[in-house]
Short mmCIF file of C-alpha atoms in Angstrom, two decimals:
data_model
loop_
_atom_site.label_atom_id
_atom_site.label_comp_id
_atom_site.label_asym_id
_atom_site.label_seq_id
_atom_site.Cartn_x
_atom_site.Cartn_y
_atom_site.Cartn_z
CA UNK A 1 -27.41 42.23 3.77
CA UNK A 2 -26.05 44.23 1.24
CA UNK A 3 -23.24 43.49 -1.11
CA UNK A 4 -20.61 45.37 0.81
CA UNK A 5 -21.58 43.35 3.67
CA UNK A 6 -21.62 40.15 2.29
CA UNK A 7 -17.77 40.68 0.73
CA UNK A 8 -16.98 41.48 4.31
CA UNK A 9 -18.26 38.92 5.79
CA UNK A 10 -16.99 35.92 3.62
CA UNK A 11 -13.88 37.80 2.07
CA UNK A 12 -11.31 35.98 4.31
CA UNK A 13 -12.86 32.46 4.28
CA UNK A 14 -12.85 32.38 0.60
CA UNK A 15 -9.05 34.03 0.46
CA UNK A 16 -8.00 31.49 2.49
CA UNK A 17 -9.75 28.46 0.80
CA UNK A 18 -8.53 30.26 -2.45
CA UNK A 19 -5.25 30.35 -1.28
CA UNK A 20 -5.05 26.82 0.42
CA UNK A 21 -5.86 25.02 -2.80
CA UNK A 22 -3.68 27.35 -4.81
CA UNK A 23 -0.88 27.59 -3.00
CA UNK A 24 -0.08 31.58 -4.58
CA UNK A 25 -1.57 34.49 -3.41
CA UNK A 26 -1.96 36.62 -6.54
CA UNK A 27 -3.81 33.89 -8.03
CA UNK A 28 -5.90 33.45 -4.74
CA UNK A 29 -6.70 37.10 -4.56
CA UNK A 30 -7.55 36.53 -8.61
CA UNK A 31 -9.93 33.72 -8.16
CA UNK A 32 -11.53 35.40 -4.65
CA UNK A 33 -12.16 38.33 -6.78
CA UNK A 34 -13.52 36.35 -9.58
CA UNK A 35 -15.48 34.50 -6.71
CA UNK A 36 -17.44 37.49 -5.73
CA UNK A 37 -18.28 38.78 -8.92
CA UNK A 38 -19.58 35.50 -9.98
CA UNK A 39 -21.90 35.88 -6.32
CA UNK A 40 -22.73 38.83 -6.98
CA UNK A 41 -23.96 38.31 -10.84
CA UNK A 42 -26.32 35.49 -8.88
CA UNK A 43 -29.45 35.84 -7.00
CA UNK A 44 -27.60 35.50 -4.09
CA UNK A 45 -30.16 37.07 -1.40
CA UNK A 46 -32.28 33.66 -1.79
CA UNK A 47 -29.81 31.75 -1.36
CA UNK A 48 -30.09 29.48 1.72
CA UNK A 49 -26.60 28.38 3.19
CA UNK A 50 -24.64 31.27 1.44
CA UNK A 51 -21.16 30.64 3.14
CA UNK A 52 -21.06 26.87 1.94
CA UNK A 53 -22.56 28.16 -1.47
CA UNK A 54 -19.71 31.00 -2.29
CA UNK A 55 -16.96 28.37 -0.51
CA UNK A 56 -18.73 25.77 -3.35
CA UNK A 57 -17.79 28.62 -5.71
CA UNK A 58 -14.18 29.49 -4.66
CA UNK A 59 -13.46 25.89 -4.75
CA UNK A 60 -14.79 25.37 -8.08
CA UNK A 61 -12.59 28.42 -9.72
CA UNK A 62 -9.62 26.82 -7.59
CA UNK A 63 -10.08 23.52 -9.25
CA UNK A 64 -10.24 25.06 -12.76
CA UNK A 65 -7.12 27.01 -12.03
CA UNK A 66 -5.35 23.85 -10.70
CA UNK A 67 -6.50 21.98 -13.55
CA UNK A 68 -5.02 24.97 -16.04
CA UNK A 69 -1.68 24.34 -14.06
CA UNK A 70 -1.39 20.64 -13.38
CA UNK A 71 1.24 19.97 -15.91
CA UNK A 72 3.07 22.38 -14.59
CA UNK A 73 3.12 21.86 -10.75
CA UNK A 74 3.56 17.87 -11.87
CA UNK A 75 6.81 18.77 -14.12
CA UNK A 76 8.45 20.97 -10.93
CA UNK A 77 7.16 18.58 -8.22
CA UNK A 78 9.16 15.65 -10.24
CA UNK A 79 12.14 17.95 -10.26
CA UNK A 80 11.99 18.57 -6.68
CA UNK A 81 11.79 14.62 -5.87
CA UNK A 82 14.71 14.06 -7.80
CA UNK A 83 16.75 17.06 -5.78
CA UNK A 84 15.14 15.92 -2.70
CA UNK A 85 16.69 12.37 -3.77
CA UNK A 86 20.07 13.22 -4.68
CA UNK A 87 20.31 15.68 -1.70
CA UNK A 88 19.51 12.84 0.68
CA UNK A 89 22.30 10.58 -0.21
CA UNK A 90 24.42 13.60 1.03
CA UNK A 91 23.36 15.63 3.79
CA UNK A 92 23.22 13.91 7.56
CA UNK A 93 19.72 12.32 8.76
CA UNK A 94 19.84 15.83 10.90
CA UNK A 95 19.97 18.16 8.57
CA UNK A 96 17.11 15.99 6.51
CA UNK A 97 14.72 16.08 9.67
CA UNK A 98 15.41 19.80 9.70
CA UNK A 99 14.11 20.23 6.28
CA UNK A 100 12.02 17.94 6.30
CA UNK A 101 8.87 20.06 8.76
CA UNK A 102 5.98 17.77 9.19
CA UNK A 103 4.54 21.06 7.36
CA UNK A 104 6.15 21.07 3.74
CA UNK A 105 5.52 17.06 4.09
CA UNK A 106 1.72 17.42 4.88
CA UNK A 107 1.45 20.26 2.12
CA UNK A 108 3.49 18.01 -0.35
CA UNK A 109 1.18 14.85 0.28
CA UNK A 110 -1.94 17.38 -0.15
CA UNK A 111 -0.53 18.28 -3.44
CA UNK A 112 -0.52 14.95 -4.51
CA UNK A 113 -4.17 13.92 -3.88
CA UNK A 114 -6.97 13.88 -6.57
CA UNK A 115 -8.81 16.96 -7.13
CA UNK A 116 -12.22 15.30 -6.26
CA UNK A 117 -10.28 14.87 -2.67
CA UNK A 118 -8.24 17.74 -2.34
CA UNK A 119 -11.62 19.92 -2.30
CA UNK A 120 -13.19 17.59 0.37
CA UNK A 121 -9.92 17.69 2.05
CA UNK A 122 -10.09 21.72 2.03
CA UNK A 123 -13.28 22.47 2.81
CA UNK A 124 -13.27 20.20 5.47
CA UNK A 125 -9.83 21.55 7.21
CA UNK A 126 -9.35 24.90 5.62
CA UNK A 127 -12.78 26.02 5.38
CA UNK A 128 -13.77 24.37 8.60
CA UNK A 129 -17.09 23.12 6.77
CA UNK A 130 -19.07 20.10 8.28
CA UNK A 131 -20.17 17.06 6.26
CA UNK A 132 -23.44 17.99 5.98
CA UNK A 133 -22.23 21.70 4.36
CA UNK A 134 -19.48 19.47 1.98
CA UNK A 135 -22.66 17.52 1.01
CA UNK A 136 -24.64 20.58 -0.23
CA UNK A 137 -22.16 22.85 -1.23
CA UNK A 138 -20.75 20.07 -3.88
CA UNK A 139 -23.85 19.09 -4.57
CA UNK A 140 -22.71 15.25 -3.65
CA UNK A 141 -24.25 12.92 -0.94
CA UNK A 142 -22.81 13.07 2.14
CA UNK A 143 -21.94 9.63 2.01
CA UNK A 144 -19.54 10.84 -0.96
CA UNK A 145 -18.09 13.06 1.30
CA UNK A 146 -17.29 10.92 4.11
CA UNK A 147 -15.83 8.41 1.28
CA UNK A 148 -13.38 10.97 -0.07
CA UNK A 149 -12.32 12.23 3.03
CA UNK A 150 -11.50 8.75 4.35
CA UNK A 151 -9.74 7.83 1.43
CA UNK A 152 -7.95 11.05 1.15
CA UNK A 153 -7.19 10.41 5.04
CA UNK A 154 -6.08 6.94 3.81
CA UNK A 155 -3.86 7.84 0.83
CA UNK A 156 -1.89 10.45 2.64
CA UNK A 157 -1.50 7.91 5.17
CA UNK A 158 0.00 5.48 3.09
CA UNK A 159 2.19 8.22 1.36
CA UNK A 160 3.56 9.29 4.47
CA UNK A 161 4.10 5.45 5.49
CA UNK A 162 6.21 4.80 1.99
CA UNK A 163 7.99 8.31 2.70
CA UNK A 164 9.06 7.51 5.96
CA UNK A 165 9.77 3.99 4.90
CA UNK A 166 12.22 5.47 2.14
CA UNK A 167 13.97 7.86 4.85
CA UNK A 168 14.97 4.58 7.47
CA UNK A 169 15.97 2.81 3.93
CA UNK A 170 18.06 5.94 2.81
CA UNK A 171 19.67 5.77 6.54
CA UNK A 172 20.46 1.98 6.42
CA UNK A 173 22.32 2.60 3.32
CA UNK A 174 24.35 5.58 4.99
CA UNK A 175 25.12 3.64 7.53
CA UNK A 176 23.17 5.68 9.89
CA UNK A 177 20.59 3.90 12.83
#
């Protein structure tokens, strides 16, 4: 397989794992670049399970970047709660279920999680790894893997319950059933 080859055939998995954790596509198309010249500066050819190994790769420049930025992304996602708070007491329980997509909520509870679970989270969903490729492309046991992806299964779970939770409170207080 030659270089060209291998950038065409893992170019899109690693875009979209790039962009997944990232959530921006100029820094996804940054990191998947960065990505493949890090592959190809490695003895790649003897590599054994290449796709998990590059995917190990993206997600490791994804969790620097997201690192780099956390302090950010926590300082605008506290704004937004507050405007998502004040708007509530306002708009009807419609309008909030409108705006409310079981999308933006699953990508806001994703957001929230650990890094250590956000990449088991990814690669499991996004990069439509199995355990066993989690395992060996994060160099952690797979009993580690099933462990983070339960409790990240768990936490968003219990997010989503306290969300919800506040919504039915918010209506009560509206006056709304």
């Amino acid at each position: 397989m030659t270089e060209r080859e291998l950038f065409d055939s893992y170019n899109k998995d690693v875009y979209r794992t790039c962009y997944h954790m990232l959530q921006n596509a100029q820094d996804a198309e940054d990191v998947c670049h960065d990505v493949f010249i890090t592959v190809f500066r490695q003895d790649w050819r003897s590599v054994e399970h290449i796709r998990a190994w590059i995917l190990r790769i993206a997600m490791n420049h994804s969790l620097n970047i997201l690192r780099k930025n956390r302090t950010k992304r926590e300082k605008q996602e506290q704004i937004q709660i507050q405007h998502d708070q004040a708007t509530m007491a306002i708009k009807s329980v419609n309008t909030i279920v409108m705006e409310k997509a079981l999308a933006t909520e699953l990508q806001k509870q994703l957001n929230q999680l650990p890094d250590k679970l956000l990449a088991v989270v990814t690669l499991r969903y996004v990069g439509d790894l199995s355990m066993v490729e989690i395992s060996e492309s994060m160099n952690i046991p797979l009993g580690t893997v099933k462990s983070r992806l339960h409790n990240a299964l768990k936490l968003m779970r219990k997010n989503m319950e306290r969300h919800e939770r506040f919504l039915t409170k918010g209506e009560k207080q509206l006056g709304i059933n």
